[in-house]
Amino acid sequence: MSVPLLDVNAQNHPLESELQAAFNRVLQHGRFIMGPEMEVFEKEIAEMVGVKHAISVSSGTDALLLALMALNIQPGDEVLCPAFTFFATAGAVSRLGAIPVFTDICPICFNMDVNDARAKITERTKAIIPVHLFGQSADMDAIMALAAEKGLRVIEDGAQAIGASYKGRACGAIGDFGTYSFFPSKNLGGFGDGGMLVTQDDDLAEFARVLRVHGSKPKYYHHHVGANFRMDTLQCALLSVKVKHYAEYTAQRQANAAFYTEALLKLPGVVLADAAHCKCVEAQDTWLTAQEARVVLPVSYDHNTHIWNQYTLRVLGAGQRESLRDHLQKAGVGCEIYYPLTLDQQTCFANLPEASRVGCEISHRMANEVISLPIYGELTEAQRQEVVAGIASWLSA
Ligand SMILES: *Cc1c(COP(=O)(O)O)cnc(C)c1O
């Protein structure tokens, strides 16, 4: 038996009749662009994350782009974002001619190091994009305090964290804007591309809605240059079917993570990331060496509700991560490296000012150590056991 990294069919096929009914409703009324199902789905998401406004858009990437446009980010403006994230976070900044300035990350939760962000603020810095990577919140109190002190806007990239929370508040609902993605591999996975922009601010919401339709209001009268950022009615209708099951999907992922953590901790050389050593990498290294650690398991900070978009191990020692990856692949256990190259190291950003690409050493190290395991909700007991067995046989080889 093999274990795929992700199996979208296992989640979608049990909903086949409900999905077909939704498709038929849209087929019958024929309002494919901004039809009634769009508003329904937007309301469902707004309610789920506790915000006033949810604006459906063409993708998580476009949600970021639209947020930056609605905040009037201009060419030459600087926007802080972590070096260790999916490309879109910085790509959206760059598309507006603004400069992504990369910050390092915390090696425990993989999210933005807020002290490093503070050190990289200049008079050109306009906004900050914390990413809630792998389904766990960034340090939002520190980020919001820094933004308030320096007059920066905050866009939360919640592509991997819809339904996650920080001190009881939904990820995405805390900054000026939050963005989500419905790419099929995300926790609320759609049937193609889609995304959502959320905000508590009436004026920002109104402006974003106008920019979503080429900046026109009324139709054919353009005071601003926007673009086509709309999400299909059909996609909204289909996702409305899945959103009703979302709490259950999250609970399954959390159960899988708990299973892995418990089972893997019994193996020699496996330790849990120690939040006590978050702030000092040197102390952490000393501690890991003393533990004779080879694999570090991910943790959720107590104040966070983690939704486990990924369950990501750190594999210590040169070449060890590749060795584990090859071993798991041979054993038929799906795994993937998110992400093998940090954003400050990408060729397309090589011509950015030097100052925007410095001091991301922890990010570089994580890019060499991380590997993610299958964590999707529909994994069977036997599959989860097989993943653990694959790691166990590597450790004892
Ligand atoms: C997936 C993802 C995006 C982009 O979402 P798309 O819907 O694929 O455009 C942005 N940021 C992060 C962190 C992501 O994981």
Coordinates of C-alpha atoms and ligand atoms in Angstrom, one line a residue, residues 59-61 64 85-86 88-89 131 157 159-160 181 183 186 194 339, ligand 1:
S59 CA -7.0 33.1 -6.2
G60 CA -5.1 33.5 -3.0
T61 CA -2.4 35.3 -5.1
L64 CA -2.8 39.5 -1.9
T85 CA 6.9 31.2 2.4
F86 CA 5.2 30.3 -0.9
A88 CA 3.0 34.4 -4.1
T89 CA 3.5 36.4 -0.8
V131 CA 2.2 34.5 6.7
D157 CA -1.5 35.8 4.3
A159 CA -3.7 31.0 2.5
Q160 CA -2.7 28.0 4.6
S181 CA -6.8 30.5 -0.9
F183 CA -6.3 26.0 -4.2
K186 CA -5.3 24.1 0.8
G194 CA -10.2 30.7 -5.9
Y339 CA 10.1 25.1 0.5
Ligands
LIG1 C1 -1.1 28.9 -1.8 C2 -0.6 30.1 -1.2 C3 -0.8 31.4 -1.8 C4 -1.4 31.5 -3.2 O1 -2.7 31.0 -3.3 P1 -3.2 30.6 -4.8 O2 -4.7 30.4 -4.5 O3 -2.5 29.4 -5.2 O4 -2.9 31.8 -5.7 C5 -0.3 32.5 -1.2 N1 0.4 32.4 0.0 C6 0.7 31.2 0.5 C7 1.4 31.2 1.8 C8 0.2 30.0 0.0 O5 0.4 28.9 0.6

